Amino acid sequence: MKVMLTRRDVLKQAGTMAALATTAPWWLGRRAHAARREKLVVWSQPALAPQVDRLMKEQCYAYIKQAGIKEDELAYVEIGTPQWLPKMVASLEAGNPPDVARYGSAQVSLYRAQGHLLEVTDLVEKLQQAAGGFFPISLNAVMHEGKAYGVPQSISPWPLVTRLDLLQAAKVDPPKTWDAFIEVCKKLQKPPKLTGFGMCLGLHTDADNNIMNLIWNHGGQLVEADSKTIVLNSPGTVQAVKVIADMYHKHKIIPKGAISWDNQGNNKAYQSRQVIFVLNPSSIYAHLAESDKELYDVTGMMLSPAGPSGVAIEEVTTAEWMVFKKSPYPEVAKGLVEYYMDPENLRVVMEEGGGRWGPPYKGMYESNFWKQPNFQHWRVMLERGRQFASPGNPSAASGEVVATGVLSRMMHRVLVESWEAEKAVEEAHNKVVEIYARYPEG
């Protein structure tokens, strides 16, 4: 029977390789860092679950100790989501990006197309042999023409995070359709203290992801399977935009302030008990494990409601490790990624972190942790979930669509500037066409 290591076990073994593979990784044999001229720079995007942030930082410091790097030779920087993209753009323009960074939203494809990323095919092929290998959806995010330019770090379905206690008290079942969802919200909400749906509508990536989820469930999509033919301007997209607008203006089940939320706005609204439902990854659930056990115990991660055709689809986002070409220490940077992605180390972050993310390895879901009732729908969402550009693949173009907030700006045209849905969708479609035209490969 395999012994599963705790966080303390992993950290105690800094200085040995017992927590990793039995054969020493190639990077450990290259400890000539006494004359380091520059720091190893690692950018970490906060997980919105403090215990996960602690684990990630602890593992980084455990790695550098093993690699013979002094603590003052490491710059471990946590950068919030609103600042991450602007800071990355500025660092790339200045020619001094971090050595290693973790992010999602098709940024691997974007920065690979711009020539910033180190090819890491050898590392991905090695890790592909561990824990059943990577899910195809995770590999899609890092591969291009048979080569890898990032390493899968996590996979996150976007469930309907739900106040089950309020539904149970009202003897209401979790809504199966968006029409039923609207009625449940109207019945249970008590504005202004409690509103039905904490949908992010600010000019941030959570908004674009929430909007795309509604577009899928109403029959629309961004691009065809060829990853080139743009089809955003469709009856399904127009209908989804109208439904969101009605939720906001007519039914008033979305808080008025949601149009100015960043990616933490929806989390904070749920965690402060101001909304009943949120479409979000499990960051909210993991955060509550430490911050509010009472709310944690009555929170469910449910399947998305279905659209008019009866189709229900959840978004699945992935995050990846990126190593930048400008790194003066590429082997050390790759070594850190390998350390993080060792299945034992990853299990500590994923499970002791409360399920903030799911592992990208197919074979890591057999533990008791992932068999808990609140993760009962996880596997279904992984199997039927879509990435932002589905049925197309993540690409540099789709990465720019997300990074520039095309969909959230489309909704602002309707919600803030009172445009007709058809006009806003047409403008957004043309913007996507313009973006994809700059990337012939998609």
Coordinates of C-alpha atoms in Angstrom, one line a residue:
M1 CA 0.0 0.0 0.0
K2 CA 1.4 3.3 -1.0
V3 CA 2.1 5.8 1.8
M4 CA 0.7 9.2 1.0
L5 CA 2.9 12.1 2.2
T6 CA 1.5 15.1 4.1
R7 CA 2.7 18.6 3.5
R8 CA 5.0 18.3 6.5
D9 CA 6.5 15.1 5.1
V10 CA 7.3 16.8 1.8
L11 CA 8.8 19.9 3.4
K12 CA 10.9 17.8 5.9
Q13 CA 12.5 16.1 3.1
A14 CA 13.9 19.3 1.5
G15 CA 17.5 18.3 1.0
T16 CA 16.6 14.7 -0.1
M17 CA 14.7 13.4 -3.0
A18 CA 12.4 11.0 -1.1
A19 CA 9.3 13.0 -2.0
L20 CA 10.1 12.8 -5.7
A21 CA 11.1 10.0 -8.1
T22 CA 13.6 7.4 -7.0
T23 CA 16.1 8.6 -9.6
A24 CA 17.4 12.0 -9.0
P25 CA 16.1 14.6 -11.5
W26 CA 18.6 16.0 -14.0
W27 CA 18.5 19.4 -12.5
L28 CA 19.6 18.3 -9.0
G29 CA 23.0 17.4 -10.4
R30 CA 23.6 21.0 -11.6
R31 CA 23.9 22.9 -8.3
A32 CA 26.5 25.4 -9.5
H33 CA 24.7 28.5 -8.3
A34 CA 27.3 30.1 -6.1
A35 CA 27.9 32.8 -8.6
R36 CA 24.3 33.6 -9.5
R37 CA 24.1 37.1 -11.0
E38 CA 20.3 37.3 -11.1
K39 CA 17.5 35.9 -8.9
L40 CA 15.3 33.1 -9.9
V41 CA 12.0 34.9 -10.5
V42 CA 8.7 33.0 -10.0
W43 CA 5.3 34.6 -10.5
S44 CA 2.4 33.0 -8.7
Q45 CA -1.2 34.0 -9.2
P46 CA -3.1 33.9 -5.9
A47 CA -5.3 30.9 -5.7
L48 CA -8.0 32.8 -3.7
A49 CA -7.7 30.0 -1.1
P50 CA -5.0 31.1 1.4
Q51 CA -3.9 27.5 2.3
V52 CA -3.1 26.8 -1.3
D53 CA -1.0 30.0 -1.6
R54 CA 0.9 28.8 1.5
L55 CA 1.5 25.3 0.1
M56 CA 2.7 26.7 -3.3
K57 CA 5.2 29.0 -1.6
E58 CA 6.4 26.4 0.8
Q59 CA 7.0 23.9 -2.0
C60 CA 8.9 26.6 -4.0
Y61 CA 11.3 27.2 -1.1
A62 CA 11.7 23.5 -0.5
Y63 CA 12.8 23.1 -4.1
I64 CA 15.4 25.8 -4.0
K65 CA 16.8 24.4 -0.9
Q66 CA 17.3 21.0 -2.7
A67 CA 18.7 22.8 -5.7
G68 CA 21.3 24.6 -3.7
I69 CA 19.8 28.1 -4.2
K70 CA 19.9 30.5 -1.3
E71 CA 16.6 32.1 -0.2
D72 CA 17.8 35.6 -1.1
E73 CA 18.5 34.3 -4.7
L74 CA 14.7 33.7 -5.2
A75 CA 12.1 36.3 -5.9
Y76 CA 8.7 34.5 -5.3
V77 CA 6.1 37.1 -6.3
E78 CA 2.3 36.8 -5.8
I79 CA 0.4 38.9 -8.4
G80 CA -3.3 39.3 -8.3
T81 CA -5.4 38.5 -11.3
P82 CA -6.2 42.2 -12.2
Q83 CA -2.5 43.1 -12.2
W84 CA -1.2 39.9 -13.7
L85 CA -1.8 40.5 -17.4
P86 CA -0.7 44.2 -17.4
K87 CA 2.5 43.3 -15.5
M88 CA 3.2 40.4 -17.8
V89 CA 2.8 42.6 -20.9
A90 CA 5.1 45.3 -19.4
S91 CA 7.7 42.7 -18.4
L92 CA 7.7 41.2 -21.9
E93 CA 8.0 44.6 -23.5
A94 CA 10.9 45.4 -21.2
G95 CA 12.6 42.1 -21.9
N96 CA 12.6 40.9 -18.3
P97 CA 9.8 38.4 -17.8
P98 CA 9.8 36.0 -14.9
D99 CA 11.7 32.7 -15.2
V100 CA 8.6 30.7 -14.3
A101 CA 4.9 31.7 -14.1
R102 CA 1.6 29.9 -13.7
Y103 CA -1.5 31.1 -15.6
G104 CA -4.3 29.9 -17.8
S105 CA -6.7 31.4 -20.3
A106 CA -4.8 30.2 -23.3
Q107 CA -1.8 32.3 -22.4
V108 CA 0.6 29.5 -23.4
S109 CA -0.6 29.7 -27.0
L110 CA -0.4 33.5 -27.0
Y111 CA 3.1 33.8 -25.6
R112 CA 4.3 30.9 -27.6
A113 CA 3.1 32.6 -30.8
Q114 CA 4.9 35.8 -29.7
G115 CA 8.1 33.8 -29.3
H116 CA 8.5 34.2 -25.5
L117 CA 8.3 30.6 -24.2
L118 CA 10.9 27.9 -23.9
E119 CA 10.0 24.6 -25.5
V120 CA 9.5 22.0 -22.7
T121 CA 8.6 18.9 -24.7
D122 CA 11.1 16.7 -22.9
L123 CA 9.6 17.6 -19.5
V124 CA 6.0 17.1 -20.6
E125 CA 6.9 13.7 -22.1
K126 CA 8.5 12.7 -18.9
L127 CA 5.6 13.8 -16.7
Q128 CA 3.2 12.2 -19.2
Q129 CA 4.4 8.8 -17.8
A130 CA 3.2 9.7 -14.3
A131 CA -0.2 9.1 -12.6
G132 CA -2.0 7.9 -15.8
G133 CA -0.8 10.8 -17.9
F134 CA -2.4 14.1 -18.6
F135 CA -6.0 14.7 -19.6
P136 CA -6.2 15.5 -23.4
I137 CA -7.9 18.9 -22.5
S138 CA -4.7 19.8 -20.5
L139 CA -2.4 18.8 -23.3
N140 CA -4.4 20.8 -25.8
A141 CA -3.5 23.9 -23.9
V142 CA 0.3 23.4 -24.2
M143 CA 0.9 21.6 -27.5
H144 CA 1.7 23.1 -30.9
E145 CA 2.8 21.0 -33.9
G146 CA 3.8 18.2 -31.7
K147 CA 5.9 20.3 -29.3
A148 CA 5.1 21.5 -25.8
Y149 CA 5.5 25.1 -24.7
G150 CA 4.0 24.8 -21.2
V151 CA 3.3 22.2 -18.6
P152 CA -0.2 21.4 -17.4
Q153 CA -0.6 22.4 -13.8
S154 CA -4.3 22.0 -13.0
I155 CA -7.8 21.6 -14.4
S156 CA -10.9 23.3 -13.1
P157 CA -14.5 22.7 -14.0
W158 CA -16.9 25.7 -13.4
P159 CA -19.8 24.3 -11.3
L160 CA -22.8 26.2 -10.1
V161 CA -21.7 27.0 -6.6
T162 CA -24.9 26.8 -4.6
R163 CA -26.3 27.7 -1.2
L164 CA -28.0 24.3 -0.6
D165 CA -29.3 25.3 2.8
L166 CA -31.5 28.1 1.2
L167 CA -32.8 25.7 -1.4
Q168 CA -33.6 23.0 1.2
A169 CA -35.3 25.5 3.5
A170 CA -37.6 26.6 0.6
K171 CA -38.0 22.9 -0.5
V172 CA -36.6 23.8 -3.9
D173 CA -34.5 21.5 -6.0
P174 CA -31.4 22.7 -7.8
P175 CA -32.6 24.2 -11.1
K176 CA -32.2 22.1 -14.1
T177 CA -32.7 24.8 -16.7
W178 CA -31.9 28.5 -17.0
D179 CA -35.6 29.4 -17.0
A180 CA -36.0 27.5 -13.7
F181 CA -32.9 29.1 -12.4
I182 CA -34.3 32.6 -12.9
E183 CA -37.5 31.6 -11.1
V184 CA -35.6 30.1 -8.2
C185 CA -33.5 33.2 -7.8
K186 CA -36.5 35.5 -7.8
K187 CA -38.2 33.3 -5.2
L188 CA -35.3 33.0 -2.8
Q189 CA -33.5 36.3 -3.1
K190 CA -34.1 39.2 -0.6
P191 CA -32.4 42.2 -2.1
P192 CA -30.4 44.2 -1.4
K193 CA -28.8 41.9 1.3
L194 CA -29.3 38.7 -0.7
T195 CA -29.4 38.5 -4.5
G196 CA -29.8 35.4 -6.6
F197 CA -26.9 35.2 -9.1
G198 CA -23.4 36.5 -8.5
M199 CA -22.5 36.6 -12.2
C200 CA -19.2 38.4 -12.8
L201 CA -19.8 41.2 -15.4
G202 CA -16.7 43.3 -14.9
L203 CA -14.1 43.7 -17.6
H204 CA -12.2 40.6 -16.3
T205 CA -11.7 37.0 -17.4
D206 CA -14.3 35.6 -15.0
A207 CA -16.9 37.6 -16.8
D208 CA -15.8 36.4 -20.2
N209 CA -15.9 32.8 -19.0
N210 CA -19.4 33.2 -17.3
I211 CA -20.7 34.8 -20.5
M212 CA -19.3 32.0 -22.7
N213 CA -21.0 29.5 -20.5
L214 CA -24.4 31.1 -21.1
I215 CA -23.6 31.3 -24.9
W216 CA -22.9 27.6 -25.1
N217 CA -26.0 26.6 -23.2
H218 CA -28.1 28.7 -25.6
G219 CA -26.5 27.2 -28.7
G220 CA -23.7 29.6 -29.6
Q221 CA -19.9 29.3 -29.7
L222 CA -16.9 31.4 -30.5
V223 CA -15.3 29.4 -33.4
E224 CA -15.8 26.2 -35.4
A225 CA -13.8 23.0 -34.8
D226 CA -11.3 24.1 -37.4
S227 CA -10.2 26.9 -34.9
K228 CA -10.5 29.4 -37.8
T229 CA -14.1 30.0 -38.7
I230 CA -15.6 32.6 -36.4
V231 CA -19.3 32.0 -35.6
L232 CA -19.9 34.2 -32.5
N233 CA -22.6 36.2 -34.4
S234 CA -25.4 33.6 -34.1
P235 CA -29.0 33.4 -32.8
G236 CA -27.7 31.4 -29.8
T237 CA -25.2 34.1 -28.8
V238 CA -27.8 36.9 -29.3
Q239 CA -30.3 34.9 -27.1
A240 CA -27.7 34.4 -24.4
V241 CA -26.9 38.1 -24.3
K242 CA -30.6 38.9 -24.0
V243 CA -31.0 36.4 -21.2
I244 CA -28.1 38.0 -19.2
A245 CA -29.5 41.4 -19.9
D246 CA -32.9 40.3 -18.6
M247 CA -31.3 38.8 -15.5
Y248 CA -29.6 42.1 -14.8
H249 CA -32.2 44.7 -15.7
K250 CA -35.6 42.9 -15.8
H251 CA -35.4 40.2 -13.2
K252 CA -32.8 42.0 -11.1
I253 CA -31.2 38.7 -9.9
I254 CA -27.6 39.9 -10.5
P255 CA -26.2 42.6 -8.2
K256 CA -26.0 46.0 -9.8
G257 CA -22.3 46.2 -8.7
A258 CA -21.4 43.1 -10.7
I259 CA -20.5 45.2 -13.7
S260 CA -17.5 46.5 -11.8
W261 CA -16.4 43.3 -10.2
D262 CA -12.9 41.8 -10.8
N263 CA -12.3 38.1 -10.6
Q264 CA -12.6 38.2 -6.8
G265 CA -15.9 40.0 -6.8
N266 CA -18.1 36.9 -7.3
N267 CA -16.0 35.0 -4.7
K268 CA -16.4 37.8 -2.1
A269 CA -20.1 38.1 -2.8
Y270 CA -20.7 34.4 -2.1
Q271 CA -18.3 34.2 0.8
S272 CA -20.1 37.1 2.5
R273 CA -23.5 35.4 1.9
Q274 CA -24.7 38.1 -0.5
V275 CA -25.6 35.7 -3.3
I276 CA -27.2 32.3 -3.7
F277 CA -25.5 31.1 -6.9
V278 CA -22.1 31.7 -8.5
L279 CA -20.6 30.1 -11.7
N280 CA -17.0 29.7 -10.6
P281 CA -14.2 27.1 -10.1
S282 CA -13.8 25.5 -6.7
S283 CA -11.8 28.4 -5.3
I284 CA -14.8 29.5 -3.3
Y285 CA -15.3 26.1 -1.8
A286 CA -11.7 25.7 -0.9
H287 CA -11.5 29.1 0.7
L288 CA -14.5 28.3 2.9
A289 CA -12.8 25.2 4.2
E290 CA -10.6 27.5 6.3
S291 CA -12.6 30.7 6.5
D292 CA -16.2 29.7 7.2
K293 CA -16.9 26.1 8.0
E294 CA -20.6 26.7 8.5
L295 CA -21.0 28.0 5.0
Y296 CA -18.6 25.4 3.7
D297 CA -20.9 22.7 5.0
V298 CA -24.0 24.0 3.2
T299 CA -22.3 24.8 -0.1
G300 CA -22.7 22.5 -3.1
M301 CA -21.0 22.4 -6.5
M302 CA -23.8 21.5 -8.8
L303 CA -24.1 21.0 -12.6
S304 CA -24.9 23.9 -14.8
P305 CA -28.5 24.5 -15.8
A306 CA -29.5 23.5 -19.4
G307 CA -30.4 25.9 -22.2
P308 CA -33.6 25.8 -24.4
S309 CA -32.4 22.7 -26.3
G310 CA -31.8 20.8 -23.0
V311 CA -28.0 20.9 -23.4
A312 CA -26.1 21.7 -20.2
I313 CA -22.4 22.5 -20.5
E314 CA -19.8 23.6 -18.0
E315 CA -16.6 25.5 -18.8
V316 CA -13.4 23.7 -17.9
T317 CA -10.3 25.9 -17.6
T318 CA -6.8 24.8 -17.3
A319 CA -3.7 26.4 -15.8
E320 CA -0.2 25.9 -17.0
W321 CA 3.4 26.4 -16.0
M322 CA 5.4 28.6 -18.4
V323 CA 9.2 28.9 -18.6
F324 CA 10.4 31.9 -20.5
K325 CA 13.2 32.0 -23.0
K326 CA 14.8 35.0 -21.3
S327 CA 15.4 32.9 -18.2
P328 CA 19.2 32.8 -17.5
Y329 CA 18.5 29.5 -15.6
P330 CA 16.2 27.4 -17.8
E331 CA 17.3 24.1 -16.2
V332 CA 16.6 25.4 -12.7
A333 CA 13.3 26.8 -13.9
K334 CA 12.3 23.5 -15.5
G335 CA 13.4 21.7 -12.3
L336 CA 11.0 23.8 -10.2
V337 CA 8.1 22.9 -12.5
E338 CA 9.0 19.2 -12.3
Y339 CA 9.1 19.5 -8.6
Y340 CA 5.7 21.1 -8.4
M341 CA 4.3 18.4 -10.8
D342 CA 5.6 15.4 -9.0
P343 CA 2.3 13.5 -8.2
E344 CA 3.0 13.4 -4.4
N345 CA 3.8 17.1 -4.2
L346 CA 0.8 17.9 -6.4
R347 CA -1.5 15.7 -4.3
V348 CA -0.6 17.8 -1.2
V349 CA -1.5 21.1 -3.0
M350 CA -4.7 19.7 -4.5
E351 CA -6.1 17.7 -1.5
E352 CA -4.7 19.6 1.5
G353 CA -5.7 22.7 -0.4
G354 CA -9.3 21.7 -0.3
G355 CA -9.8 20.9 -4.0
R356 CA -9.0 24.5 -5.2
W357 CA -7.9 22.9 -8.4
G358 CA -8.1 19.4 -9.9
P359 CA -4.9 17.6 -10.9
P360 CA -4.3 17.4 -14.7
Y361 CA -3.3 13.7 -14.2
K362 CA -6.0 11.2 -15.1
G363 CA -4.9 8.8 -12.4
M364 CA -5.1 11.1 -9.4
Y365 CA -8.9 10.9 -8.8
E366 CA -9.1 7.6 -7.1
S367 CA -8.3 8.9 -3.6
N368 CA -11.1 9.3 -1.0
F369 CA -10.8 13.0 -1.2
W370 CA -12.2 13.1 -4.8
K371 CA -15.0 10.7 -3.7
Q372 CA -16.5 13.2 -1.3
P373 CA -20.2 14.1 -2.0
N374 CA -19.4 17.6 -3.0
F375 CA -17.1 16.4 -5.8
Q376 CA -19.7 13.9 -7.1
H377 CA -20.3 15.9 -10.3
W378 CA -16.6 16.6 -10.9
R379 CA -15.9 13.8 -13.3
V380 CA -19.1 14.5 -15.3
M381 CA -18.0 18.1 -15.7
L382 CA -14.5 17.1 -16.8
E383 CA -15.9 14.8 -19.4
R384 CA -18.5 17.1 -20.9
G385 CA -16.9 20.5 -20.1
R386 CA -15.5 22.8 -22.8
Q387 CA -12.6 25.2 -23.0
F388 CA -13.3 28.8 -24.1
A389 CA -12.6 28.2 -27.8
S390 CA -14.4 24.8 -28.0
P391 CA -15.1 23.0 -30.3
G392 CA -11.9 24.7 -31.5
N393 CA -8.6 24.4 -29.6
P394 CA -7.0 27.0 -27.4
S395 CA -4.8 29.2 -29.5
A396 CA -2.9 32.4 -29.5
A397 CA -6.0 34.0 -31.0
S398 CA -8.4 32.7 -28.4
G399 CA -5.9 33.8 -25.8
E400 CA -6.0 37.3 -27.0
V401 CA -9.8 37.2 -27.1
V402 CA -9.9 36.4 -23.4
A403 CA -7.0 38.7 -22.5
T404 CA -8.7 41.7 -24.2
G405 CA -12.1 41.0 -22.7
V406 CA -14.1 40.9 -26.0
L407 CA -17.1 39.2 -24.4
S408 CA -17.3 41.3 -21.3
R409 CA -17.0 44.5 -23.4
M410 CA -19.8 43.1 -25.5
M411 CA -22.0 42.8 -22.4
H412 CA -21.1 46.3 -21.3
R413 CA -22.4 47.7 -24.6
V414 CA -25.8 46.2 -23.7
L415 CA -25.9 46.7 -19.9
V416 CA -24.2 50.1 -19.6
E417 CA -24.6 51.7 -23.0
S418 CA -28.0 50.3 -23.8
W419 CA -27.0 48.8 -27.2
E420 CA -29.3 46.2 -28.8
A421 CA -28.0 42.7 -28.3
E422 CA -27.7 42.1 -32.1
K423 CA -25.5 45.2 -32.5
A424 CA -23.2 44.3 -29.6
V425 CA -22.8 40.7 -30.8
E426 CA -22.0 41.9 -34.3
E427 CA -19.3 44.2 -33.0
A428 CA -17.8 41.5 -30.8
H429 CA -17.8 39.0 -33.7
N430 CA -15.9 41.5 -36.0
K431 CA -13.4 42.0 -33.2
V432 CA -12.8 38.3 -32.9
V433 CA -12.4 38.0 -36.7
E434 CA -9.8 40.8 -36.6
I435 CA -7.9 39.0 -33.8
Y436 CA -7.9 35.6 -35.5
A437 CA -6.7 37.2 -38.7
R438 CA -3.5 38.2 -37.0
Y439 CA -2.8 34.6 -36.2
P440 CA -3.1 32.5 -39.3
E441 CA -2.5 29.3 -37.3
G442 CA -5.6 30.2 -35.1

